[in-house]
C-alpha positions as CSV (number, residue, x, y, z in Angstrom):
1,M,5.4,-30.1,-17.5
2,Y,5.3,-26.7,-19.2
3,I,5.4,-24.7,-16.1
4,K,9.5,-22.9,-15.8
5,P,11.2,-24.7,-12.9
6,S,11.9,-20.3,-12.2
7,I,8.3,-20.5,-11.3
8,A,7.5,-24.4,-9.6
9,Q,9.9,-23.1,-6.9
10,L,8.7,-19.4,-6.4
11,A,7.3,-18.5,-2.8
12,P,4.1,-16.6,-3.6
13,Y,2.7,-13.2,-1.8
14,V,0.5,-14.4,1.3
15,P,-2.2,-11.6,2.2
16,G,-3.5,-11.5,5.3
17,D,-6.0,-14.1,6.1
18,Q,-9.6,-13.0,4.0
19,P,-12.5,-15.0,6.3
20,P,-16.2,-15.6,4.8
21,K,-17.6,-11.9,5.5
22,S,-20.4,-11.6,9.0
23,K,-21.1,-9.5,10.5
24,S,-19.7,-11.0,14.1
25,L,-16.2,-10.8,12.3
26,I,-13.8,-7.4,13.5
27,K,-11.6,-8.0,10.6
28,L,-8.3,-5.7,11.3
29,N,-6.0,-7.7,9.4
30,A,-5.0,-6.1,5.7
31,N,-5.0,-2.3,6.6
32,E,-8.7,-2.0,4.8
33,N,-10.5,1.1,5.8
34,A,-12.8,1.5,8.5
35,Y,-15.2,3.3,6.5
36,P,-17.1,3.2,3.7
37,P,-16.5,5.1,0.1
38,S,-18.1,8.8,-0.7
39,L,-21.6,9.4,-1.5
40,V,-20.1,10.2,-4.6
41,V,-19.7,6.7,-5.1
42,E,-22.9,5.1,-4.6
43,E,-24.8,8.2,-6.5
44,L,-22.6,7.4,-9.2
45,L,-22.9,3.6,-9.0
46,R,-27.1,4.6,-8.1
47,T,-27.4,6.0,-11.9
48,F,-24.8,4.5,-13.9
49,D,-26.1,3.8,-16.6
50,Y,-25.6,-0.2,-16.9
51,A,-26.0,-0.5,-20.8
52,N,-22.3,0.8,-21.1
53,L,-20.7,-1.6,-19.5
54,R,-21.2,-3.6,-23.7
55,Y,-18.4,-1.0,-24.7
56,Y,-15.1,-1.9,-24.2
57,P,-13.2,1.3,-21.0
58,D,-11.4,4.3,-22.0
59,A,-8.1,2.1,-23.4
60,T,-5.7,4.7,-21.5
61,S,-8.4,6.5,-18.5
62,Q,-7.7,10.4,-20.1
63,S,-10.5,11.4,-17.4
64,L,-9.4,9.7,-14.5
65,R,-5.7,10.7,-15.4
66,R,-6.1,14.2,-16.2
67,A,-8.6,14.6,-13.0
68,I,-5.4,13.4,-11.1
69,A,-3.0,15.2,-12.4
70,D,-5.4,18.3,-11.5
71,R,-5.3,16.7,-8.1
72,H,-1.2,16.7,-8.3
73,S,-1.0,20.0,-10.2
74,C,1.1,18.1,-12.7
75,P,0.6,17.7,-16.1
76,Q,-1.5,15.2,-17.6
77,E,1.7,13.7,-19.1
78,H,2.5,12.1,-15.4
79,V,-0.2,10.4,-14.8
80,F,0.1,6.1,-15.6
81,C,-3.4,4.1,-13.8
82,G,-3.1,0.8,-13.4
83,N,-5.3,-1.9,-11.9
84,G,-4.1,-1.5,-8.5
85,S,-0.6,0.0,-8.0
86,D,0.5,-3.2,-7.6
87,E,0.0,-3.4,-11.4
88,I,1.9,-0.6,-11.7
89,I,4.3,-2.3,-9.8
90,A,4.7,-5.3,-11.5
91,Y,4.9,-3.5,-15.7
92,L,8.2,-1.1,-13.3
93,F,9.7,-4.6,-13.5
94,Q,8.3,-5.1,-17.4
95,V,10.0,-1.8,-17.9
96,C,13.1,-1.2,-16.5
97,F,14.9,-4.5,-15.5
98,E,16.4,-7.1,-16.6
99,E,16.7,-11.1,-16.1
100,Q,19.7,-10.6,-13.4
101,D,18.8,-6.8,-12.7
102,S,18.9,-6.7,-9.5
103,I,17.4,-4.2,-7.0
104,A,16.8,-3.5,-3.7
105,T,14.2,-2.8,-0.5
106,P,14.3,-1.9,3.3
107,Y,13.3,-5.0,4.8
108,P,10.8,-5.3,6.8
109,T,8.1,-4.9,4.3
110,Y,5.6,-5.0,1.4
111,T,6.9,-8.8,0.3
112,L,5.3,-7.9,-3.3
113,Y,8.3,-6.2,-4.1
114,K,10.3,-9.2,-3.8
115,T,7.8,-11.6,-5.6
116,I,7.1,-10.2,-8.4
117,A,11.3,-10.0,-9.5
118,D,11.6,-13.0,-8.5
119,I,8.9,-13.1,-11.3
120,H,11.5,-12.1,-13.6
121,R,14.3,-13.6,-12.3
122,I,15.3,-10.0,-11.0
123,H,17.3,-10.1,-7.4
124,T,16.4,-8.4,-4.2
125,E,18.9,-7.4,-1.8
126,Y,17.2,-6.4,1.4
127,V,18.3,-4.2,3.6
128,P,17.8,-4.4,6.8
129,A,16.0,-1.0,9.1
130,Q,18.4,-0.1,11.6
131,E,17.5,-0.7,15.3
132,D,14.9,1.8,15.7
133,Y,12.9,-0.3,12.6
134,S,14.2,3.0,10.7
135,I,15.4,3.1,6.9
136,D,18.9,2.8,6.3
137,V,18.4,5.2,3.1
138,E,23.1,5.3,3.1
139,A,22.9,2.1,2.7
140,L,20.5,1.1,-0.3
141,V,22.0,4.0,-1.8
142,K,25.7,1.7,-1.7
143,T,23.7,-2.0,-3.1
144,N,24.2,-0.2,-6.6
145,A,20.9,-1.7,-7.5
146,K,19.1,-1.4,-10.4
147,G,16.3,0.1,-9.0
148,I,15.3,0.6,-5.2
149,F,11.3,0.0,-4.0
150,I,10.6,2.3,-0.9
151,A,6.9,1.5,0.9
152,N,6.1,5.2,2.2
153,P,4.9,4.8,5.6
154,N,6.8,1.7,5.1
155,A,4.2,-1.2,4.6
156,Q,4.8,-3.4,7.8
157,T,6.1,-0.8,10.1
158,G,3.9,2.9,8.8
159,L,7.4,4.4,10.1
160,L,7.3,7.3,7.6
161,L,10.7,8.7,5.9
162,G,11.1,12.5,5.7
163,M,11.6,14.1,2.3
164,D,14.8,14.7,3.2
165,A,15.9,11.3,3.1
166,I,13.6,11.0,0.4
167,E,15.9,14.6,-1.7
168,K,19.6,12.9,-0.7
169,L,18.5,9.5,-1.8
170,L,17.6,11.4,-5.4
171,Q,20.0,13.3,-4.8
172,A,23.3,10.8,-4.9
173,Y,21.2,7.7,-6.9
174,Q,20.6,7.4,-10.6
175,G,19.2,4.3,-10.7
176,L,15.2,4.1,-10.6
177,V,13.7,5.0,-7.3
178,V,10.3,3.7,-6.5
179,I,8.1,5.6,-3.6
180,D,4.9,3.3,-2.7
181,E,2.7,6.0,-1.1
182,A,-0.3,3.0,-0.4
183,Y,-0.5,5.4,3.2
184,I,0.5,8.7,2.9
185,D,-3.0,10.3,2.8
186,F,-2.4,9.6,6.9
187,A,0.9,10.9,7.0
188,P,1.5,14.1,7.8
189,A,0.6,16.5,5.4
190,H,3.6,17.8,2.8
191,A,5.3,14.7,3.8
192,S,4.3,13.0,0.0
193,A,7.3,13.0,-2.8
194,A,4.7,13.5,-6.4
195,S,6.6,17.2,-5.8
196,L,9.5,15.6,-6.6
197,V,9.0,14.1,-9.3
198,D,9.3,17.3,-12.4
199,H,12.9,17.3,-10.6
200,Y,14.0,14.3,-11.1
201,P,12.8,11.8,-13.7
202,N,14.4,8.7,-12.0
203,L,11.5,9.3,-9.7
204,V,8.1,6.7,-9.4
205,V,6.1,8.2,-7.3
206,L,2.9,5.0,-6.0
207,R,-1.0,5.7,-5.4
208,T,-3.8,3.8,-4.2
209,F,-7.5,4.4,-4.3
210,S,-7.6,1.4,-2.2
211,K,-6.6,2.9,1.5
212,S,-7.8,6.4,2.1
213,Y,-10.5,6.8,-0.4
214,S,-11.8,3.5,0.8
215,L,-12.2,1.3,-3.3
216,C,-9.7,-1.9,-2.5
217,G,-12.5,-3.8,-4.2
218,I,-12.3,-1.6,-7.7
219,R,-8.4,-2.2,-7.8
220,V,-7.6,1.1,-9.2
221,G,-3.6,2.5,-8.6
222,Y,-1.7,5.2,-10.5
223,C,2.1,6.4,-10.4
224,L,3.2,9.8,-11.2
225,A,6.1,9.7,-13.2
226,D,8.7,10.5,-16.6
227,R,6.3,11.4,-19.5
228,S,9.0,8.9,-20.6
229,L,8.3,6.6,-18.3
230,V,5.0,7.0,-19.2
231,M,5.3,6.3,-22.2
232,A,6.5,3.1,-21.1
233,L,4.1,1.4,-19.4
234,D,1.8,2.8,-21.8
235,K,3.1,0.2,-24.5
236,C,3.5,-2.8,-21.9
237,R,0.2,-2.4,-20.1
238,D,-2.4,-4.5,-21.3
239,S,-5.1,-3.6,-23.5
240,Y,-7.7,-2.1,-21.0
241,N,-6.6,-2.2,-17.7
242,V,-9.0,-0.1,-15.8
243,S,-12.6,-1.3,-16.0
244,T,-14.7,1.0,-16.9
245,L,-16.7,1.2,-13.8
246,S,-13.8,1.1,-11.8
247,Q,-12.4,4.4,-13.8
248,A,-15.5,5.7,-12.9
249,M,-15.4,5.2,-9.9
250,A,-12.4,5.9,-9.0
251,E,-12.7,9.7,-10.4
252,A,-16.0,10.2,-8.3
253,A,-13.5,9.7,-5.3
254,L,-11.4,12.4,-6.2
255,K,-14.2,15.3,-6.7
256,D,-15.1,14.2,-2.8
257,Q,-11.5,15.6,-1.2
258,A,-13.4,17.4,2.3
259,Y,-15.4,13.1,2.9
260,L,-11.2,11.9,2.5
261,L,-10.4,14.4,5.2
262,S,-12.8,13.9,7.1
263,T,-12.8,9.7,7.1
264,V,-8.8,9.7,7.1
265,Q,-8.3,12.3,10.9
266,R,-11.5,10.1,12.4
267,V,-9.1,7.1,11.2
268,I,-5.5,9.0,13.3
269,A,-7.7,10.3,15.6
270,T,-8.0,6.4,16.0
271,R,-5.5,5.3,16.2
272,E,-3.6,7.5,18.7
273,R,-6.3,6.6,20.7
274,V,-6.0,3.0,20.4
275,S,-1.4,3.2,20.6
276,Q,-1.7,5.0,24.0
277,A,-4.0,2.5,25.3
278,L,-1.9,-0.3,24.2
279,Q,1.3,1.3,26.2
280,L,-0.2,1.2,28.6
281,M,-1.3,-2.7,28.5
282,G,2.6,-3.1,27.9
283,F,2.9,-3.1,24.5
284,S,6.3,-1.3,22.7
285,V,3.6,0.6,19.4
286,L,6.0,1.9,16.8
287,P,4.9,5.5,16.2
288,S,2.7,4.9,12.4
289,A,1.8,7.4,9.7
290,A,-0.3,4.3,8.4
291,N,-3.5,3.3,9.0
292,F,-2.3,0.5,11.6
293,L,0.2,0.2,14.4
294,L,2.9,-2.4,14.4
295,C,2.8,-4.0,18.0
296,T,4.8,-5.8,20.1
297,P,2.6,-7.4,23.0
298,P,4.2,-7.6,26.6
299,H,6.0,-11.2,27.2
300,D,6.8,-12.5,23.8
301,Q,2.8,-13.1,23.2
302,A,1.9,-12.3,20.1
303,K,1.9,-15.6,18.2
304,G,-0.7,-17.1,21.0
305,M,-2.7,-14.1,21.5
306,Y,-2.8,-13.6,17.6
307,E,-4.5,-17.0,17.8
308,Y,-6.2,-16.0,21.2
309,L,-8.2,-13.4,19.4
310,I,-8.6,-15.3,16.7
311,T,-11.7,-17.9,18.6
312,H,-13.0,-14.4,19.1
313,Q,-13.7,-13.7,15.2
314,V,-11.2,-11.1,15.7
315,Y,-7.8,-10.4,13.0
316,V,-5.6,-9.5,13.2
317,R,-1.7,-9.8,10.8
318,Y,0.8,-11.8,13.2
319,F,4.0,-12.4,10.5
320,D,7.0,-15.6,11.5
321,S,9.0,-13.8,9.9
322,P,12.7,-12.5,11.2
323,R,12.0,-9.5,13.4
324,L,8.5,-9.5,13.1
325,S,7.5,-12.8,15.1
326,D,7.6,-11.2,18.2
327,K,4.5,-8.0,16.5
328,L,1.0,-8.1,15.8
329,R,0.5,-5.6,12.6
330,I,-3.1,-4.3,13.3
331,S,-6.0,-2.6,11.4
332,I,-7.2,0.4,12.5
333,G,-10.9,-0.6,12.6
334,T,-14.2,2.1,14.2
335,D,-14.3,2.8,17.2
336,E,-16.3,0.7,18.2
337,E,-14.3,-2.4,16.3
338,M,-11.2,-1.0,17.9
339,D,-13.2,-0.9,21.7
340,V,-13.4,-4.5,21.4
341,L,-10.0,-5.4,20.6
342,L,-9.1,-3.2,23.2
343,S,-10.8,-5.2,25.8
344,L,-10.0,-8.6,24.1
345,L,-6.5,-8.2,25.0
346,S,-7.0,-7.0,28.3
347,K,-8.4,-9.7,29.3
348,Y,-5.6,-12.3,27.5
349,I,-3.2,-10.0,29.2
350,Y,-4.8,-9.7,32.9
């Protein structure tokens, strides 16, 4: 037929189950925020003049780029906006890599990096995390790959790579370094690599409005990078890659930092409470700096526990893959949702 063999053989990215929405269902498998977006976003939607939708969006999201630049105290020329940070990842492969190049990334991590690399016929070299699941920075550098992709906090473990380790990596490595900070707002203060962009032209810091801003549905992400790379990304992006409404809602959300802080603090408090409760039940729980927990149930019960929870309309994430198949990844929901989860897990164990 007309499909390239490399695409026909491609293993697609597999997201968490998307069950039909219902009030009785508890969805803790996609790391979505437990709380709604800011009321500033709601007000914008209420007053939005739908007649404006007949016009094309601002092609380069200039107003949103200015707002992001102000938020990070950086030049606007260092900001690029995309239809989710996933689109920006895809653009980075178009801009920075040729066929048969290679990237390096820790394992386990966000699997979309490899999926997009495979689409572009770029080799992915997985560098196994250390025994405690921390990232082996020295091993990543030694791969001699053309680029390194690191989710920080890591997408499957929730572990945070410290700024000192990131800067050590940047000092030792000349290729592209992409630090994907989708979950950084749930981490301790001053954990972001954003402040390093001015000092290292090979650094790209990815951000999204999906997690801490509760805006998965609008698909807006951005990156901070050297202006020359931003200019190259602008050459490759779709003509109007971020919709009018999405730009406006993201900018509105940025204005309400007080709400962001309050919801993040609620998620963190619940995360720590649930982590302690799970450990009391015999789970091994990795210390998370994200809005989820990766935990190992006692007695190798992960898959059975996952299936049991589904029968009670509670969805968590199970990965049938090396170093993860004995674990569950649990997104942090509301306190009420997490209490239901803990009660079901207690009944299953005891």
